[in-house]
């Protein structure tokens, strides 16, 4: 969840697509990843997940995968310096 010192993209932690398994963790995996990655690496991770979910939507997850892609895209926009 959000804390007072949250980074801009952390607001999307309350919006999990496809269950609540990450929200039930005391620290979400992508918060750990974000803290260990450079900004460039983090942005690449987000872009890669947008592509992954869009590309596989018709083969696997359908609309749920598109929602996941949108979730990553919203985070990518929130983290972009030119927003």
PDB file of N, CA and C in Angstrom:
ATOM      1  N   UNK A   1       0.801  -1.194   0.000  1.00  0.00           N
ATOM      2  CA  UNK A   1       0.000   0.000   0.000  1.00  0.00           C
ATOM      3  C   UNK A   1       0.834   1.243   0.000  1.00  0.00           C
ATOM      4  N   UNK A   2       0.189   2.375   0.022  1.00  0.00           N
ATOM      5  CA  UNK A   2       0.871   3.655  -0.034  1.00  0.00           C
ATOM      6  C   UNK A   2       1.352   4.072   1.336  1.00  0.00           C
ATOM      7  N   UNK A   3       2.469   4.788   1.347  1.00  0.00           N
ATOM      8  CA  UNK A   3       2.981   5.403   2.562  1.00  0.00           C
ATOM      9  C   UNK A   3       3.191   6.877   2.279  1.00  0.00           C
ATOM     10  N   UNK A   4       3.438   7.650   3.315  1.00  0.00           N
ATOM     11  CA  UNK A   4       3.606   9.088   3.143  1.00  0.00           C
ATOM     12  C   UNK A   4       4.785   9.421   2.243  1.00  0.00           C
ATOM     13  N   UNK A   5       5.824   8.581   2.243  1.00  0.00           N
ATOM     14  CA  UNK A   5       7.000   8.857   1.423  1.00  0.00           C
ATOM     15  C   UNK A   5       6.967   8.094   0.104  1.00  0.00           C
ATOM     16  N   UNK A   6       5.793   7.720  -0.365  1.00  0.00           N
ATOM     17  CA  UNK A   6       5.650   6.933  -1.588  1.00  0.00           C
ATOM     18  C   UNK A   6       6.165   7.678  -2.800  1.00  0.00           C
ATOM     19  N   UNK A   7       6.783   6.927  -3.712  1.00  0.00           N
ATOM     20  CA  UNK A   7       7.141   7.459  -5.017  1.00  0.00           C
ATOM     21  C   UNK A   7       5.871   7.572  -5.846  1.00  0.00           C
ATOM     22  N   UNK A   8       5.873   8.359  -6.924  1.00  0.00           N
ATOM     23  CA  UNK A   8       4.653   8.563  -7.702  1.00  0.00           C
ATOM     24  C   UNK A   8       3.970   7.276  -8.164  1.00  0.00           C
ATOM     25  N   UNK A   9       4.726   6.276  -8.590  1.00  0.00           N
ATOM     26  CA  UNK A   9       4.121   5.070  -9.151  1.00  0.00           C
ATOM     27  C   UNK A   9       3.555   4.143  -8.090  1.00  0.00           C
ATOM     28  N   UNK A  10       3.876   4.358  -6.831  1.00  0.00           N
ATOM     29  CA  UNK A  10       3.400   3.439  -5.802  1.00  0.00           C
ATOM     30  C   UNK A  10       1.896   3.479  -5.634  1.00  0.00           C
ATOM     31  N   UNK A  11       1.254   4.534  -6.082  1.00  0.00           N
ATOM     32  CA  UNK A  11      -0.194   4.609  -6.001  1.00  0.00           C
ATOM     33  C   UNK A  11      -0.868   3.483  -6.753  1.00  0.00           C
ATOM     34  N   UNK A  12      -0.215   2.933  -7.762  1.00  0.00           N
ATOM     35  CA  UNK A  12      -0.803   1.832  -8.523  1.00  0.00           C
ATOM     36  C   UNK A  12      -0.718   0.514  -7.777  1.00  0.00           C
ATOM     37  N   UNK A  13      -0.015   0.456  -6.638  1.00  0.00           N
ATOM     38  CA  UNK A  13       0.047  -0.781  -5.851  1.00  0.00           C
ATOM     39  C   UNK A  13      -1.331  -1.209  -5.375  1.00  0.00           C
ATOM     40  N   UNK A  14      -2.244  -0.283  -5.221  1.00  0.00           N
ATOM     41  CA  UNK A  14      -3.591  -0.613  -4.798  1.00  0.00           C
ATOM     42  C   UNK A  14      -4.470  -1.125  -5.929  1.00  0.00           C
ATOM     43  N   UNK A  15      -3.914  -1.244  -7.119  1.00  0.00           N
ATOM     44  CA  UNK A  15      -4.677  -1.646  -8.301  1.00  0.00           C
ATOM     45  C   UNK A  15      -4.082  -2.906  -8.918  1.00  0.00           C
ATOM     46  N   UNK A  16      -4.195  -4.014  -8.267  1.00  0.00           N
ATOM     47  CA  UNK A  16      -3.668  -5.252  -8.829  1.00  0.00           C
ATOM     48  C   UNK A  16      -4.685  -5.896  -9.750  1.00  0.00           C
ATOM     49  N   UNK A  17      -4.236  -6.323 -10.910  1.00  0.00           N
ATOM     50  CA  UNK A  17      -5.090  -7.026 -11.868  1.00  0.00           C
ATOM     51  C   UNK A  17      -4.845  -8.516 -11.699  1.00  0.00           C
ATOM     52  N   UNK A  18      -5.910  -9.293 -11.563  1.00  0.00           N
ATOM     53  CA  UNK A  18      -5.774 -10.746 -11.515  1.00  0.00           C
ATOM     54  C   UNK A  18      -5.524 -11.319 -10.142  1.00  0.00           C
ATOM     55  N   UNK A  19      -6.111 -10.751  -9.118  1.00  0.00           N
ATOM     56  CA  UNK A  19      -5.975 -11.303  -7.767  1.00  0.00           C
ATOM     57  C   UNK A  19      -5.478 -10.267  -6.790  1.00  0.00           C
ATOM     58  N   UNK A  20      -5.141 -10.735  -5.586  1.00  0.00           N
ATOM     59  CA  UNK A  20      -4.615  -9.825  -4.565  1.00  0.00           C
ATOM     60  C   UNK A  20      -3.351 -10.392  -3.918  1.00  0.00           C
ATOM     61  N   UNK A  21      -2.731 -11.364  -4.570  1.00  0.00           N
ATOM     62  CA  UNK A  21      -1.581 -12.045  -3.986  1.00  0.00           C
ATOM     63  C   UNK A  21      -0.420 -11.099  -3.676  1.00  0.00           C
ATOM     64  N   UNK A  22      -0.182 -10.087  -4.505  1.00  0.00           N
ATOM     65  CA  UNK A  22       0.897  -9.142  -4.208  1.00  0.00           C
ATOM     66  C   UNK A  22       0.491  -8.176  -3.099  1.00  0.00           C
ATOM     67  N   UNK A  23      -0.763  -7.762  -3.083  1.00  0.00           N
ATOM     68  CA  UNK A  23      -1.226  -6.809  -2.074  1.00  0.00           C
ATOM     69  C   UNK A  23      -1.183  -7.405  -0.671  1.00  0.00           C
ATOM     70  N   UNK A  24      -1.231  -8.723  -0.572  1.00  0.00           N
ATOM     71  CA  UNK A  24      -1.186  -9.365   0.742  1.00  0.00           C
ATOM     72  C   UNK A  24       0.234  -9.469   1.296  1.00  0.00           C
ATOM     73  N   UNK A  25       1.223  -9.124   0.492  1.00  0.00           N
ATOM     74  CA  UNK A  25       2.614  -9.182   0.952  1.00  0.00           C
ATOM     75  C   UNK A  25       2.978  -7.890   1.669  1.00  0.00           C
ATOM     76  N   UNK A  26       3.805  -7.976   2.698  1.00  0.00           N
ATOM     77  CA  UNK A  26       4.190  -6.749   3.417  1.00  0.00           C
ATOM     78  C   UNK A  26       4.976  -5.778   2.534  1.00  0.00           C
ATOM     79  N   UNK A  27       5.767  -6.307   1.617  1.00  0.00           N
ATOM     80  CA  UNK A  27       6.502  -5.494   0.645  1.00  0.00           C
ATOM     81  C   UNK A  27       6.253  -6.118  -0.717  1.00  0.00           C
ATOM     82  N   UNK A  28       5.754  -5.320  -1.652  1.00  0.00           N
ATOM     83  CA  UNK A  28       5.466  -5.856  -2.977  1.00  0.00           C
ATOM     84  C   UNK A  28       6.759  -6.049  -3.763  1.00  0.00           C
ATOM     85  N   UNK A  29       6.850  -7.144  -4.524  1.00  0.00           N
ATOM     86  CA  UNK A  29       8.074  -7.423  -5.276  1.00  0.00           C
ATOM     87  C   UNK A  29       8.528  -6.257  -6.154  1.00  0.00           C
ATOM     88  N   UNK A  30       7.586  -5.546  -6.788  1.00  0.00           N
ATOM     89  CA  UNK A  30       8.065  -4.488  -7.666  1.00  0.00           C
ATOM     90  C   UNK A  30       8.595  -3.292  -6.881  1.00  0.00           C
ATOM     91  N   UNK A  31       8.232  -3.130  -5.617  1.00  0.00           N
ATOM     92  CA  UNK A  31       8.862  -2.099  -4.785  1.00  0.00           C
ATOM     93  C   UNK A  31      10.318  -2.452  -4.514  1.00  0.00           C
ATOM     94  N   UNK A  32      10.578  -3.736  -4.274  1.00  0.00           N
ATOM     95  CA  UNK A  32      11.958  -4.190  -4.071  1.00  0.00           C
ATOM     96  C   UNK A  32      12.748  -4.001  -5.362  1.00  0.00           C
ATOM     97  N   UNK A  33      12.165  -4.420  -6.487  1.00  0.00           N
ATOM     98  CA  UNK A  33      12.846  -4.273  -7.781  1.00  0.00           C
ATOM     99  C   UNK A  33      13.151  -2.808  -8.075  1.00  0.00           C
ATOM    100  N   UNK A  34      12.162  -1.952  -7.852  1.00  0.00           N
ATOM    101  CA  UNK A  34      12.345  -0.522  -8.133  1.00  0.00           C
ATOM    102  C   UNK A  34      13.474   0.062  -7.280  1.00  0.00           C
ATOM    103  N   UNK A  35      13.575  -0.374  -6.044  1.00  0.00           N
ATOM    104  CA  UNK A  35      14.617   0.166  -5.169  1.00  0.00           C
ATOM    105  C   UNK A  35      16.005  -0.343  -5.549  1.00  0.00           C
ATOM    106  N   UNK A  36      16.073  -1.483  -6.243  1.00  0.00           N
ATOM    107  CA  UNK A  36      17.363  -2.078  -6.624  1.00  0.00           C
ATOM    108  C   UNK A  36      17.804  -1.697  -8.036  1.00  0.00           C
ATOM    109  N   UNK A  37      16.913  -1.128  -8.824  1.00  0.00           N
ATOM    110  CA  UNK A  37      17.205  -0.812 -10.226  1.00  0.00           C
ATOM    111  C   UNK A  37      17.452   0.674 -10.401  1.00  0.00           C
ATOM    112  N   UNK A  38      18.246   0.991 -11.422  1.00  0.00           N
ATOM    113  CA  UNK A  38      18.361   2.392 -11.823  1.00  0.00           C
ATOM    114  C   UNK A  38      17.023   2.811 -12.440  1.00  0.00           C
ATOM    115  N   UNK A  39      16.815   4.105 -12.585  1.00  0.00           N
ATOM    116  CA  UNK A  39      15.571   4.576 -13.205  1.00  0.00           C
ATOM    117  C   UNK A  39      15.433   4.006 -14.616  1.00  0.00           C
ATOM    118  N   UNK A  40      16.525   3.962 -15.353  1.00  0.00           N
ATOM    119  CA  UNK A  40      16.504   3.419 -16.718  1.00  0.00           C
ATOM    120  C   UNK A  40      16.127   1.937 -16.728  1.00  0.00           C
ATOM    121  N   UNK A  41      16.681   1.172 -15.810  1.00  0.00           N
ATOM    122  CA  UNK A  41      16.337  -0.252 -15.713  1.00  0.00           C
ATOM    123  C   UNK A  41      14.865  -0.436 -15.348  1.00  0.00           C
ATOM    124  N   UNK A  42      14.390   0.350 -14.388  1.00  0.00           N
ATOM    125  CA  UNK A  42      12.994   0.270 -13.951  1.00  0.00           C
ATOM    126  C   UNK A  42      12.051   0.586 -15.113  1.00  0.00           C
ATOM    127  N   UNK A  43      12.351   1.638 -15.875  1.00  0.00           N
ATOM    128  CA  UNK A  43      11.515   2.002 -17.013  1.00  0.00           C
ATOM    129  C   UNK A  43      11.530   0.899 -18.069  1.00  0.00           C
ATOM    130  N   UNK A  44      12.677   0.262 -18.277  1.00  0.00           N
ATOM    131  CA  UNK A  44      12.766  -0.850 -19.210  1.00  0.00           C
ATOM    132  C   UNK A  44      11.928  -2.039 -18.757  1.00  0.00           C
ATOM    133  N   UNK A  45      11.937  -2.320 -17.463  1.00  0.00           N
ATOM    134  CA  UNK A  45      11.104  -3.387 -16.903  1.00  0.00           C
ATOM    135  C   UNK A  45       9.629  -3.106 -17.180  1.00  0.00           C
ATOM    136  N   UNK A  46       9.206  -1.869 -16.940  1.00  0.00           N
ATOM    137  CA  UNK A  46       7.812  -1.503 -17.174  1.00  0.00           C
ATOM    138  C   UNK A  46       7.452  -1.638 -18.648  1.00  0.00           C
ATOM    139  N   UNK A  47       8.315  -1.112 -19.546  1.00  0.00           N
ATOM    140  CA  UNK A  47       8.053  -1.212 -20.987  1.00  0.00           C
ATOM    141  C   UNK A  47       7.967  -2.666 -21.428  1.00  0.00           C
ATOM    142  N   UNK A  48       8.876  -3.483 -20.927  1.00  0.00           N
ATOM    143  CA  UNK A  48       8.883  -4.899 -21.283  1.00  0.00           C
ATOM    144  C   UNK A  48       7.597  -5.598 -20.877  1.00  0.00           C
ATOM    145  N   UNK A  49       7.067  -5.263 -19.721  1.00  0.00           N
ATOM    146  CA  UNK A  49       5.817  -5.885 -19.276  1.00  0.00           C
ATOM    147  C   UNK A  49       4.621  -5.382 -20.063  1.00  0.00           C
ATOM    148  N   UNK A  50       4.625  -4.116 -20.481  1.00  0.00           N
ATOM    149  CA  UNK A  50       3.558  -3.627 -21.360  1.00  0.00           C
ATOM    150  C   UNK A  50       3.550  -4.467 -22.632  1.00  0.00           C
ATOM    151  N   UNK A  51       4.725  -4.620 -23.246  1.00  0.00           N
ATOM    152  CA  UNK A  51       4.822  -5.403 -24.490  1.00  0.00           C
ATOM    153  C   UNK A  51       4.409  -6.854 -24.282  1.00  0.00           C
ATOM    154  N   UNK A  52       4.896  -7.461 -23.204  1.00  0.00           N
ATOM    155  CA  UNK A  52       4.578  -8.865 -22.930  1.00  0.00           C
ATOM    156  C   UNK A  52       3.080  -9.096 -22.855  1.00  0.00           C
ATOM    157  N   UNK A  53       2.393  -8.295 -22.060  1.00  0.00           N
ATOM    158  CA  UNK A  53       0.968  -8.525 -21.852  1.00  0.00           C
ATOM    159  C   UNK A  53       0.139  -8.189 -23.088  1.00  0.00           C
ATOM    160  N   UNK A  54       0.526  -7.172 -23.844  1.00  0.00           N
ATOM    161  CA  UNK A  54      -0.197  -6.860 -25.070  1.00  0.00           C
ATOM    162  C   UNK A  54       0.001  -7.978 -26.091  1.00  0.00           C
ATOM    163  N   UNK A  55       1.234  -8.446 -26.231  1.00  0.00           N
ATOM    164  CA  UNK A  55       1.532  -9.457 -27.248  1.00  0.00           C
ATOM    165  C   UNK A  55       0.895 -10.811 -26.949  1.00  0.00           C
ATOM    166  N   UNK A  56       0.735 -11.152 -25.677  1.00  0.00           N
ATOM    167  CA  UNK A  56       0.193 -12.477 -25.367  1.00  0.00           C
ATOM    168  C   UNK A  56      -1.319 -12.473 -25.149  1.00  0.00           C
ATOM    169  N   UNK A  57      -1.941 -11.309 -25.147  1.00  0.00           N
ATOM    170  CA  UNK A  57      -3.362 -11.206 -24.802  1.00  0.00           C
ATOM    171  C   UNK A  57      -4.238 -12.132 -25.638  1.00  0.00           C
ATOM    172  N   UNK A  58      -4.039 -12.188 -26.935  1.00  0.00           N
ATOM    173  CA  UNK A  58      -4.887 -13.025 -27.786  1.00  0.00           C
ATOM    174  C   UNK A  58      -4.569 -14.510 -27.655  1.00  0.00           C
ATOM    175  N   UNK A  59      -3.420 -14.837 -27.084  1.00  0.00           N
ATOM    176  CA  UNK A  59      -3.009 -16.228 -26.960  1.00  0.00           C
ATOM    177  C   UNK A  59      -3.268 -16.819 -25.584  1.00  0.00           C
ATOM    178  N   UNK A  60      -3.356 -15.948 -24.576  1.00  0.00           N
ATOM    179  CA  UNK A  60      -3.447 -16.482 -23.215  1.00  0.00           C
ATOM    180  C   UNK A  60      -4.501 -15.782 -22.368  1.00  0.00           C
ATOM    181  N   UNK A  61      -4.239 -14.542 -21.981  1.00  0.00           N
ATOM    182  CA  UNK A  61      -5.037 -13.919 -20.932  1.00  0.00           C
ATOM    183  C   UNK A  61      -6.165 -13.016 -21.362  1.00  0.00           C
ATOM    184  N   UNK A  62      -6.290 -12.734 -22.658  1.00  0.00           N
ATOM    185  CA  UNK A  62      -7.378 -11.896 -23.138  1.00  0.00           C
ATOM    186  C   UNK A  62      -7.429 -10.520 -22.494  1.00  0.00           C
ATOM    187  N   UNK A  63      -8.602 -10.098 -22.123  1.00  0.00           N
ATOM    188  CA  UNK A  63      -8.816  -8.758 -21.560  1.00  0.00           C
ATOM    189  C   UNK A  63      -8.031  -8.570 -20.260  1.00  0.00           C
ATOM    190  N   UNK A  64      -7.903  -9.621 -19.458  1.00  0.00           N
ATOM    191  CA  UNK A  64      -7.123  -9.487 -18.221  1.00  0.00           C
ATOM    192  C   UNK A  64      -5.676  -9.105 -18.532  1.00  0.00           C
ATOM    193  N   UNK A  65      -5.094  -9.694 -19.568  1.00  0.00           N
ATOM    194  CA  UNK A  65      -3.728  -9.316 -19.958  1.00  0.00           C
ATOM    195  C   UNK A  65      -3.675  -7.877 -20.439  1.00  0.00           C
ATOM    196  N   UNK A  66      -4.702  -7.417 -21.143  1.00  0.00           N
ATOM    197  CA  UNK A  66      -4.739  -6.020 -21.571  1.00  0.00           C
ATOM    198  C   UNK A  66      -4.834  -5.092 -20.368  1.00  0.00           C
ATOM    199  N   UNK A  67      -5.575  -5.508 -19.344  1.00  0.00           N
ATOM    200  CA  UNK A  67      -5.643  -4.704 -18.106  1.00  0.00           C
ATOM    201  C   UNK A  67      -4.285  -4.665 -17.409  1.00  0.00           C
ATOM    202  N   UNK A  68      -3.588  -5.788 -17.424  1.00  0.00           N
ATOM    203  CA  UNK A  68      -2.240  -5.821 -16.842  1.00  0.00           C
ATOM    204  C   UNK A  68      -1.310  -4.883 -17.609  1.00  0.00           C
ATOM    205  N   UNK A  69      -1.392  -4.917 -18.946  1.00  0.00           N
ATOM    206  CA  UNK A  69      -0.576  -4.016 -19.771  1.00  0.00           C
ATOM    207  C   UNK A  69      -0.883  -2.562 -19.432  1.00  0.00           C
ATOM    208  N   UNK A  70      -2.162  -2.252 -19.272  1.00  0.00           N
ATOM    209  CA  UNK A  70      -2.572  -0.895 -18.925  1.00  0.00           C
ATOM    210  C   UNK A  70      -2.016  -0.489 -17.561  1.00  0.00           C
ATOM    211  N   UNK A  71      -2.037  -1.402 -16.608  1.00  0.00           N
ATOM    212  CA  UNK A  71      -1.492  -1.146 -15.277  1.00  0.00           C
ATOM    213  C   UNK A  71      -0.007  -0.767 -15.362  1.00  0.00           C
ATOM    214  N   UNK A  72       0.753  -1.530 -16.153  1.00  0.00           N
ATOM    215  CA  UNK A  72       2.170  -1.206 -16.339  1.00  0.00           C
ATOM    216  C   UNK A  72       2.333   0.102 -17.098  1.00  0.00           C
ATOM    217  N   UNK A  73       1.485   0.364 -18.083  1.00  0.00           N
ATOM    218  CA  UNK A  73       1.556   1.609 -18.838  1.00  0.00           C
ATOM    219  C   UNK A  73       1.264   2.804 -17.934  1.00  0.00           C
ATOM    220  N   UNK A  74       0.277   2.685 -17.059  1.00  0.00           N
ATOM    221  CA  UNK A  74      -0.034   3.782 -16.124  1.00  0.00           C
ATOM    222  C   UNK A  74       1.147   4.063 -15.199  1.00  0.00           C
ATOM    223  N   UNK A  75       1.822   3.011 -14.775  1.00  0.00           N
ATOM    224  CA  UNK A  75       3.003   3.188 -13.938  1.00  0.00           C
ATOM    225  C   UNK A  75       4.120   3.832 -14.724  1.00  0.00           C
ATOM    226  N   UNK A  76       4.303   3.412 -15.963  1.00  0.00           N
ATOM    227  CA  UNK A  76       5.321   4.000 -16.847  1.00  0.00           C
ATOM    228  C   UNK A  76       5.062   5.496 -17.034  1.00  0.00           C
ATOM    229  N   UNK A  77       3.818   5.865 -17.257  1.00  0.00           N
ATOM    230  CA  UNK A  77       3.474   7.292 -17.413  1.00  0.00           C
ATOM    231  C   UNK A  77       3.747   8.052 -16.114  1.00  0.00           C
ATOM    232  N   UNK A  78       3.352   7.479 -14.979  1.00  0.00           N
ATOM    233  CA  UNK A  78       3.569   8.155 -13.684  1.00  0.00           C
ATOM    234  C   UNK A  78       5.054   8.365 -13.394  1.00  0.00           C
ATOM    235  N   UNK A  79       5.897   7.471 -13.902  1.00  0.00           N
ATOM    236  CA  UNK A  79       7.336   7.556 -13.655  1.00  0.00           C
ATOM    237  C   UNK A  79       8.087   8.355 -14.709  1.00  0.00           C
ATOM    238  N   UNK A  80       7.402   8.747 -15.788  1.00  0.00           N
ATOM    239  CA  UNK A  80       8.063   9.478 -16.889  1.00  0.00           C
ATOM    240  C   UNK A  80       8.336  10.915 -16.488  1.00  0.00           C
ATOM    241  N   UNK A  81       9.538  11.385 -16.771  1.00  0.00           N
ATOM    242  CA  UNK A  81       9.867  12.764 -16.397  1.00  0.00           C
ATOM    243  C   UNK A  81       9.053  13.807 -17.168  1.00  0.00           C
ATOM    244  N   UNK A  82       8.569  13.471 -18.368  1.00  0.00           N
ATOM    245  CA  UNK A  82       7.838  14.452 -19.172  1.00  0.00           C
ATOM    246  C   UNK A  82       6.333  14.354 -19.042  1.00  0.00           C
ATOM    247  N   UNK A  83       5.838  13.755 -17.955  1.00  0.00           N
ATOM    248  CA  UNK A  83       4.378  13.585 -17.776  1.00  0.00           C
ATOM    249  C   UNK A  83       3.623  14.848 -17.731  1.00  0.00           C
TER     250      UNK A  83
END
